[in-house]
C-alpha positions as a LaTeX table, in Angstrom:
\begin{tabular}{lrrr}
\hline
Residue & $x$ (\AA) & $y$ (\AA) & $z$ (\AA) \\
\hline
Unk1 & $-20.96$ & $-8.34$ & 4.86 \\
Unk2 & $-17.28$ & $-7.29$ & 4.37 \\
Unk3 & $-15.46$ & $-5.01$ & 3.02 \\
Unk4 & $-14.49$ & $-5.07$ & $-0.72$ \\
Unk5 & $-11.38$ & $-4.07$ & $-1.55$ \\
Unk6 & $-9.77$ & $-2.76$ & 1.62 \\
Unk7 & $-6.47$ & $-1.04$ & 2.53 \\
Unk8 & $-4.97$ & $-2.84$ & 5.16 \\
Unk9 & $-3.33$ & $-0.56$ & 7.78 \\
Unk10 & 0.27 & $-3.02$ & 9.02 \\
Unk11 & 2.70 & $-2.46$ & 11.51 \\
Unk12 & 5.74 & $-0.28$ & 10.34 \\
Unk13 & 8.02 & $-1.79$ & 12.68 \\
Unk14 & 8.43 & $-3.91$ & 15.83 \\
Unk15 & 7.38 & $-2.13$ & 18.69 \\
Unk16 & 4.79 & $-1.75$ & 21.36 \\
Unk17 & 1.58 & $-0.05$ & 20.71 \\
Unk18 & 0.90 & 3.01 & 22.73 \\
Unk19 & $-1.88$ & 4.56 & 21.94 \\
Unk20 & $-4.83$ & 4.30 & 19.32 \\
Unk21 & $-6.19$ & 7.62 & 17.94 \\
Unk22 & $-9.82$ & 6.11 & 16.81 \\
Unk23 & $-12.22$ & 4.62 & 17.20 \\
Unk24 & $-13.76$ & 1.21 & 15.77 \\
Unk25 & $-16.00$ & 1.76 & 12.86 \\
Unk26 & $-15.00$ & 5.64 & 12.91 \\
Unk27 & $-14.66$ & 7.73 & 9.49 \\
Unk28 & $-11.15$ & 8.78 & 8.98 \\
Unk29 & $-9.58$ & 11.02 & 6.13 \\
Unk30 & $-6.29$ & 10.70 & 4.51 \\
Unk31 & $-3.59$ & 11.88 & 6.42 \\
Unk32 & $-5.39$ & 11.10 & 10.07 \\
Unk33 & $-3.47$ & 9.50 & 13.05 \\
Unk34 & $-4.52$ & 6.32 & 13.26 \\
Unk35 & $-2.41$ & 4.65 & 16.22 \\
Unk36 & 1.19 & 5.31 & 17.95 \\
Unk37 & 3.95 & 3.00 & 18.93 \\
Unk38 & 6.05 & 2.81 & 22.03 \\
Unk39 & 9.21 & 5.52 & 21.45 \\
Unk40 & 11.46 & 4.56 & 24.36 \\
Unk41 & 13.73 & 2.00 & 22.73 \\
Unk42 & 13.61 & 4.22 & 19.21 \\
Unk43 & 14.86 & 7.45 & 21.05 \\
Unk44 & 16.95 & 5.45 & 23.35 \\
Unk45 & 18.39 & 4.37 & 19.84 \\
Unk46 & 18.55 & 7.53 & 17.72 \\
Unk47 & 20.15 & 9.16 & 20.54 \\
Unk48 & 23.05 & 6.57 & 20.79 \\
Unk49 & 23.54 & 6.79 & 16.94 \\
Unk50 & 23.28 & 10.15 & 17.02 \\
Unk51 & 26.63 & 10.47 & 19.92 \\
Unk52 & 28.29 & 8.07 & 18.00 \\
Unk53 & 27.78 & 10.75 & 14.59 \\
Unk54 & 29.18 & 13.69 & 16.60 \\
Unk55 & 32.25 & 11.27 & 18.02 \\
Unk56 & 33.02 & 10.28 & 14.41 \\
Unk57 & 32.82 & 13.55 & 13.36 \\
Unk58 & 35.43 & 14.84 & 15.66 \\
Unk59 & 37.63 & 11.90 & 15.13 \\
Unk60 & 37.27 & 13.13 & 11.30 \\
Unk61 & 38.01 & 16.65 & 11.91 \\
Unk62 & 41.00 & 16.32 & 13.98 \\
Unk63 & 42.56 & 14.01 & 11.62 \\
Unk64 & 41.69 & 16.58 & 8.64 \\
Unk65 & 43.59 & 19.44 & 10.42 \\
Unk66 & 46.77 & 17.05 & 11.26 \\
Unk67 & 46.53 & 15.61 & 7.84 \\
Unk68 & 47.84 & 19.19 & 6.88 \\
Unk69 & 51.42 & 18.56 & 8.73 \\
Unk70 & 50.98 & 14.82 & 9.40 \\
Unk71 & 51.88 & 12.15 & 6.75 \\
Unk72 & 50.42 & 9.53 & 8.60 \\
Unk73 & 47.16 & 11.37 & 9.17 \\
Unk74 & 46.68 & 11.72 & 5.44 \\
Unk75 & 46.43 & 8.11 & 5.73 \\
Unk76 & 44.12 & 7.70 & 7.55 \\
Unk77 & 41.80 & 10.58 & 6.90 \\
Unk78 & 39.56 & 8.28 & 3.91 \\
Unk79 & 38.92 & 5.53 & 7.27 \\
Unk80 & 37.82 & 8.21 & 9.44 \\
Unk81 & 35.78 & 9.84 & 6.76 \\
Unk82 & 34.26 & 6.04 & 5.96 \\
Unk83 & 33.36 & 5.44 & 9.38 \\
Unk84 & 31.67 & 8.93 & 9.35 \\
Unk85 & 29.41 & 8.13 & 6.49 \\
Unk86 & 28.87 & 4.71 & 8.42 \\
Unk87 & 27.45 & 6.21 & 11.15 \\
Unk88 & 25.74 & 9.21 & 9.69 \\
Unk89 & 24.02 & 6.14 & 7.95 \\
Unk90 & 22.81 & 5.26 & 11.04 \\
Unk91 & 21.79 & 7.90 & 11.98 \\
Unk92 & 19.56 & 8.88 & 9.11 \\
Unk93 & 17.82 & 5.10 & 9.82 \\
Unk94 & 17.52 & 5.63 & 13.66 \\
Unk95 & 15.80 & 9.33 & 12.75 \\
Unk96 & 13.52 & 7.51 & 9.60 \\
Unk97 & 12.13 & 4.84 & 12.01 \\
Unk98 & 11.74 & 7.41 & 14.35 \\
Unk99 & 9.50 & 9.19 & 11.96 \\
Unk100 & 7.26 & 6.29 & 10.96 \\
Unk101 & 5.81 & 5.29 & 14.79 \\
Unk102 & 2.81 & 7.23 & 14.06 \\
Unk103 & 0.94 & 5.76 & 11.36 \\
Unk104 & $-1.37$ & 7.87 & 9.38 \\
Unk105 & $-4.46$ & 6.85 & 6.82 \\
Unk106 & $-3.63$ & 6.82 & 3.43 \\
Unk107 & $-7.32$ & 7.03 & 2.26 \\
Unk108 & $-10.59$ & 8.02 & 2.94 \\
Unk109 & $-12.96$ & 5.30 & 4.93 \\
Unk110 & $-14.03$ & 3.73 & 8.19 \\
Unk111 & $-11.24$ & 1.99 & 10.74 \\
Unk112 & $-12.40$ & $-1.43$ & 11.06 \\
Unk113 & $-11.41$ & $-3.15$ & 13.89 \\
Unk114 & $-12.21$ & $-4.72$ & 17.02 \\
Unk115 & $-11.63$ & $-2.70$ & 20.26 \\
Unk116 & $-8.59$ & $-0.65$ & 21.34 \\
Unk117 & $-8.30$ & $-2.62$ & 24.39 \\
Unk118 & $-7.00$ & $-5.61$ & 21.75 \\
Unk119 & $-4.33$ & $-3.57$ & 21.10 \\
Unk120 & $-2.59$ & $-0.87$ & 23.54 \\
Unk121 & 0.12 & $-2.12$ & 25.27 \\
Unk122 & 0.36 & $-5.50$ & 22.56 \\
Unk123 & 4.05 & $-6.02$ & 20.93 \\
Unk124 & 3.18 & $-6.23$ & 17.21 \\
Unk125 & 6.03 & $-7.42$ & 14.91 \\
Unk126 & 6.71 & $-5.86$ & 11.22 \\
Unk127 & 4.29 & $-6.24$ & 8.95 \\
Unk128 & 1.21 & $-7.45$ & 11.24 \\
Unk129 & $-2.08$ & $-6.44$ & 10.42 \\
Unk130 & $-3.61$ & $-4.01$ & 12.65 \\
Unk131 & $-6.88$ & $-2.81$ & 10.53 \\
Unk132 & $-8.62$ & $-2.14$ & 7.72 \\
Unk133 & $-9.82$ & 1.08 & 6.30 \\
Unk134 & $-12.81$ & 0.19 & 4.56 \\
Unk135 & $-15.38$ & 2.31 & 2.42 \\
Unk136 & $-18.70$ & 1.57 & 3.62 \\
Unk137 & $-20.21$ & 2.11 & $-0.21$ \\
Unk138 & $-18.33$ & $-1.31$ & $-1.49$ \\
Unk139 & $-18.92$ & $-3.90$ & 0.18 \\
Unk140 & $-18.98$ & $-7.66$ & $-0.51$ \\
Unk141 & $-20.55$ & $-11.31$ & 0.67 \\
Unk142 & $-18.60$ & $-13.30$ & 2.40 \\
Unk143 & $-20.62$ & $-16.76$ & 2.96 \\
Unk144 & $-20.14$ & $-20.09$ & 4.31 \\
Unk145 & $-21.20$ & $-23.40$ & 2.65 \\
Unk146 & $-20.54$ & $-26.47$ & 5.81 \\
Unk147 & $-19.12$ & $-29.44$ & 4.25 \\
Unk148 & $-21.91$ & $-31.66$ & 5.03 \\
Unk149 & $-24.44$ & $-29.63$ & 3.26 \\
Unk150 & $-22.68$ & $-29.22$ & $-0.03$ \\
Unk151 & $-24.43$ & $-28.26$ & $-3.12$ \\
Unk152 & $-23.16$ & $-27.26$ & $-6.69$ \\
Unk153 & $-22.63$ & $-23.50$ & $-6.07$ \\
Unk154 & $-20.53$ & $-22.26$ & $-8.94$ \\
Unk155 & $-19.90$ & $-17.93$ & $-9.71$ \\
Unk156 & $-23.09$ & $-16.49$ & $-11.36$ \\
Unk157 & $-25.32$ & $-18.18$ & $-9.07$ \\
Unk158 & $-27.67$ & $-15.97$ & $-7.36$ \\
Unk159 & $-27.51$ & $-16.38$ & $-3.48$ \\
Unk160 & $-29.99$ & $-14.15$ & $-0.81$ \\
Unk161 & $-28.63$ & $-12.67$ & 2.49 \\
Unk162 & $-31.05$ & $-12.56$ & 5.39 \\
Unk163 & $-29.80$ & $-10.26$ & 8.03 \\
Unk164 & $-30.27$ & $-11.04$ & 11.88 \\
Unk165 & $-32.73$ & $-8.40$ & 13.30 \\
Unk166 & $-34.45$ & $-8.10$ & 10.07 \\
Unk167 & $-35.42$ & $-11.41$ & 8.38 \\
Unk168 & $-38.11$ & $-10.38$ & 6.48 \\
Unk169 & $-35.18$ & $-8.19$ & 4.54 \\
Unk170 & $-33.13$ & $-9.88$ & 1.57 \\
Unk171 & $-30.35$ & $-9.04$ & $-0.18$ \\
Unk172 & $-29.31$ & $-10.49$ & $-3.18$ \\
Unk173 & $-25.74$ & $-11.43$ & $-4.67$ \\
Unk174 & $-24.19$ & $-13.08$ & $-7.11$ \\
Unk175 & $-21.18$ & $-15.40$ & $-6.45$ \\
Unk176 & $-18.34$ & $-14.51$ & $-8.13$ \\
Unk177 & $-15.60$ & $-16.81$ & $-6.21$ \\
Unk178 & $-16.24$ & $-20.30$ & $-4.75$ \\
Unk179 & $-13.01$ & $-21.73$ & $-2.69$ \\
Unk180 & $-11.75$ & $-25.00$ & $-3.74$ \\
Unk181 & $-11.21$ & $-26.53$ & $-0.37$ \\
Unk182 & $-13.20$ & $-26.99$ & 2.95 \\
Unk183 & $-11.68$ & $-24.98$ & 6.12 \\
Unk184 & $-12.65$ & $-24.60$ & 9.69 \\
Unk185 & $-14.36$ & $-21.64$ & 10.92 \\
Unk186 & $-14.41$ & $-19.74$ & 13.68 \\
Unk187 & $-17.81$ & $-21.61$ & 14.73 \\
Unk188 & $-15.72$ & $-24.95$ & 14.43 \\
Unk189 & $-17.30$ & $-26.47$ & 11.38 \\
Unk190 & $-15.45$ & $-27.06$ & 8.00 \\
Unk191 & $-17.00$ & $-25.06$ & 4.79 \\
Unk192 & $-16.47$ & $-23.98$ & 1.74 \\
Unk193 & $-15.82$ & $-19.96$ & 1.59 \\
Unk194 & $-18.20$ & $-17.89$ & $-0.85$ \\
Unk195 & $-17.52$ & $-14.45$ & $-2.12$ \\
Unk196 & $-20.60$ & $-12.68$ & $-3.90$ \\
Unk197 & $-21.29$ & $-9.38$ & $-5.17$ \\
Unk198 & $-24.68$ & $-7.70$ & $-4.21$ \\
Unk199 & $-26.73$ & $-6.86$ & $-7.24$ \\
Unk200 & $-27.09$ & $-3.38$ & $-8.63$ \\
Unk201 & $-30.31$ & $-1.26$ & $-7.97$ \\
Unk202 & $-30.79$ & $-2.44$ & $-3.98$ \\
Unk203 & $-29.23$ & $-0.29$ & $-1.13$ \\
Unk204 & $-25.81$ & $-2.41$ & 0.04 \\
Unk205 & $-26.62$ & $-3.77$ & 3.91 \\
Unk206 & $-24.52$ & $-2.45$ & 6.58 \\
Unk207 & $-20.83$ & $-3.14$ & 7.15 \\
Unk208 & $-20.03$ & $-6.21$ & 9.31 \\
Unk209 & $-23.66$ & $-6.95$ & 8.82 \\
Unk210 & $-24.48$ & $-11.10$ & 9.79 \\
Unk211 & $-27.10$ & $-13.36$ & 8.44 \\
Unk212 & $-27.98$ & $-16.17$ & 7.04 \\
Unk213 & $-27.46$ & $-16.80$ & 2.92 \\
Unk214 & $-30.05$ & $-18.78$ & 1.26 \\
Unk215 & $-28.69$ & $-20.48$ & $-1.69$ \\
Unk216 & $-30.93$ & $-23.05$ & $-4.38$ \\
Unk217 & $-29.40$ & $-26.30$ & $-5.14$ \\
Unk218 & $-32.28$ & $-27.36$ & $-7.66$ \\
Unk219 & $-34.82$ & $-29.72$ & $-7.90$ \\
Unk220 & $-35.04$ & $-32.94$ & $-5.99$ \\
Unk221 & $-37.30$ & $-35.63$ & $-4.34$ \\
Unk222 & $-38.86$ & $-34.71$ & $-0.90$ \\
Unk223 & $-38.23$ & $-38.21$ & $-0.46$ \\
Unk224 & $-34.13$ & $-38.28$ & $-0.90$ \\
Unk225 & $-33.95$ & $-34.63$ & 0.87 \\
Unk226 & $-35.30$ & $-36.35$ & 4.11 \\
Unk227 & $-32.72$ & $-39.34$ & 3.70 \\
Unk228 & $-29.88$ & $-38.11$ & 2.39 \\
Unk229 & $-28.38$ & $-37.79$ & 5.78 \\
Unk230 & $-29.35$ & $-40.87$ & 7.10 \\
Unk231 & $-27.71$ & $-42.18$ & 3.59 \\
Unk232 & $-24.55$ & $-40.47$ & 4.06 \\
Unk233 & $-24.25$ & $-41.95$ & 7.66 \\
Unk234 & $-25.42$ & $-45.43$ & 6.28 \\
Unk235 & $-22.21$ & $-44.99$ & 3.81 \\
Unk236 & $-20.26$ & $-44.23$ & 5.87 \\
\hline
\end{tabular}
């Protein structure tokens, strides 16, 4: 069972994480600290840009008061006043990335994740995933078809979800997406990926939820369904 429609939480910057503020599977609100990076480089940074704004603003100064008596400071006032912009450019990027190593949720929902301990002290580059914030009310199917047990499945079949712990419990779904190509999974087998949508007037199972999806491939002889796998060896 997975989440439908998440917003995935990504790395602002390069950096080391620091510190996570919650917890897996924890409800957050909008505007709550989710995790911290590393600010020893980034202050290290903004302070250096920030010396060389005050040097170039001196530099620009003094030339602005000779400029009054000096011909040859008039000309070169507009490069001292360039490089100040330059570096009050940098500054103003050394303060924004500054501002950004906390990240904050931008909706309501649960953190979904695995364990903090995956994460403190990890260098994460721009851009990397780090979560999802999920709402628990939409959720999604997310089944596996192996390779060697292929049937017809096609979107608006009906499919039913037994969960582990409860299997006399069904849920059922239609798919709506069938993937076009076989891929490994984490279990080490190649199958086709299923996405289905649970069916309106049943209580959606729990996120993260496992089971085992039951899924109709039609009629056939008992006869070929006990040697179709010694036929597809033979074949082969």
């Amino acid at each position: 069972v997975t989440a439908q429609d998440p917003f995935v939480v990504r790395a602002p910057l390069d950096g080391v994480i620091d510190r996570f503020e919650v917890q897996p599977n924890q409800a957050v609100a909008p505007g709550a600290p989710l995790f911290s990076l590393d600010t020893t480089s980034l202050r290290a940074r903004h302070e250096v840009a920030r010396k060389a704004y005050d040097t170039a603003q001196e530099e620009y100064r003094q030339s602005a008061q000779a400029a009054v008596t000096d011909d040859k400071s008039r000309t070169e006032i507009a490069l001292r006043r360039g490089k100040l912009q330059e570096r009050s450019v940098e500054l103003e990027f050394a303060a924004s990335q500054l501002a950004r190593i906390q990240v904050k949720a931008e909706r309501e929902g649960i953190a979904v994740f695995a364990d903090t301990s995956d994460w403190i002290g990890r260098a994460v580059a721009v851009g990397e995933r780090i979560l999802l914030i999920a709402d628990p009310r939409r959720v999604e199917l997310t089944a596996h078809l192996p390779a060697g047990d292929h049937v017809a499945a096609q979107p608006g079949d009906v499919l039913r979800l037994y969960p582990q712990g409860a299997p006399l419990t069904a849920y059922e779904a239609r798919i709506v997406h069938v993937a076009y190509r076989a891929e490994p999974t984490p279990e080490g087998f190649l199958a086709y990926r299923l996405k289905a949508e649970f069916l309106p007037g049943q209580t959606p199972p729990r996120l993260g939820q496992m089971g085992t999806a039951r899924l109709d491939a039609g009629w056939a002889p008992l006869i070929y369904v006990m040697l179709r796998r010694p036929l597809v060896v033979a074949r082969q």
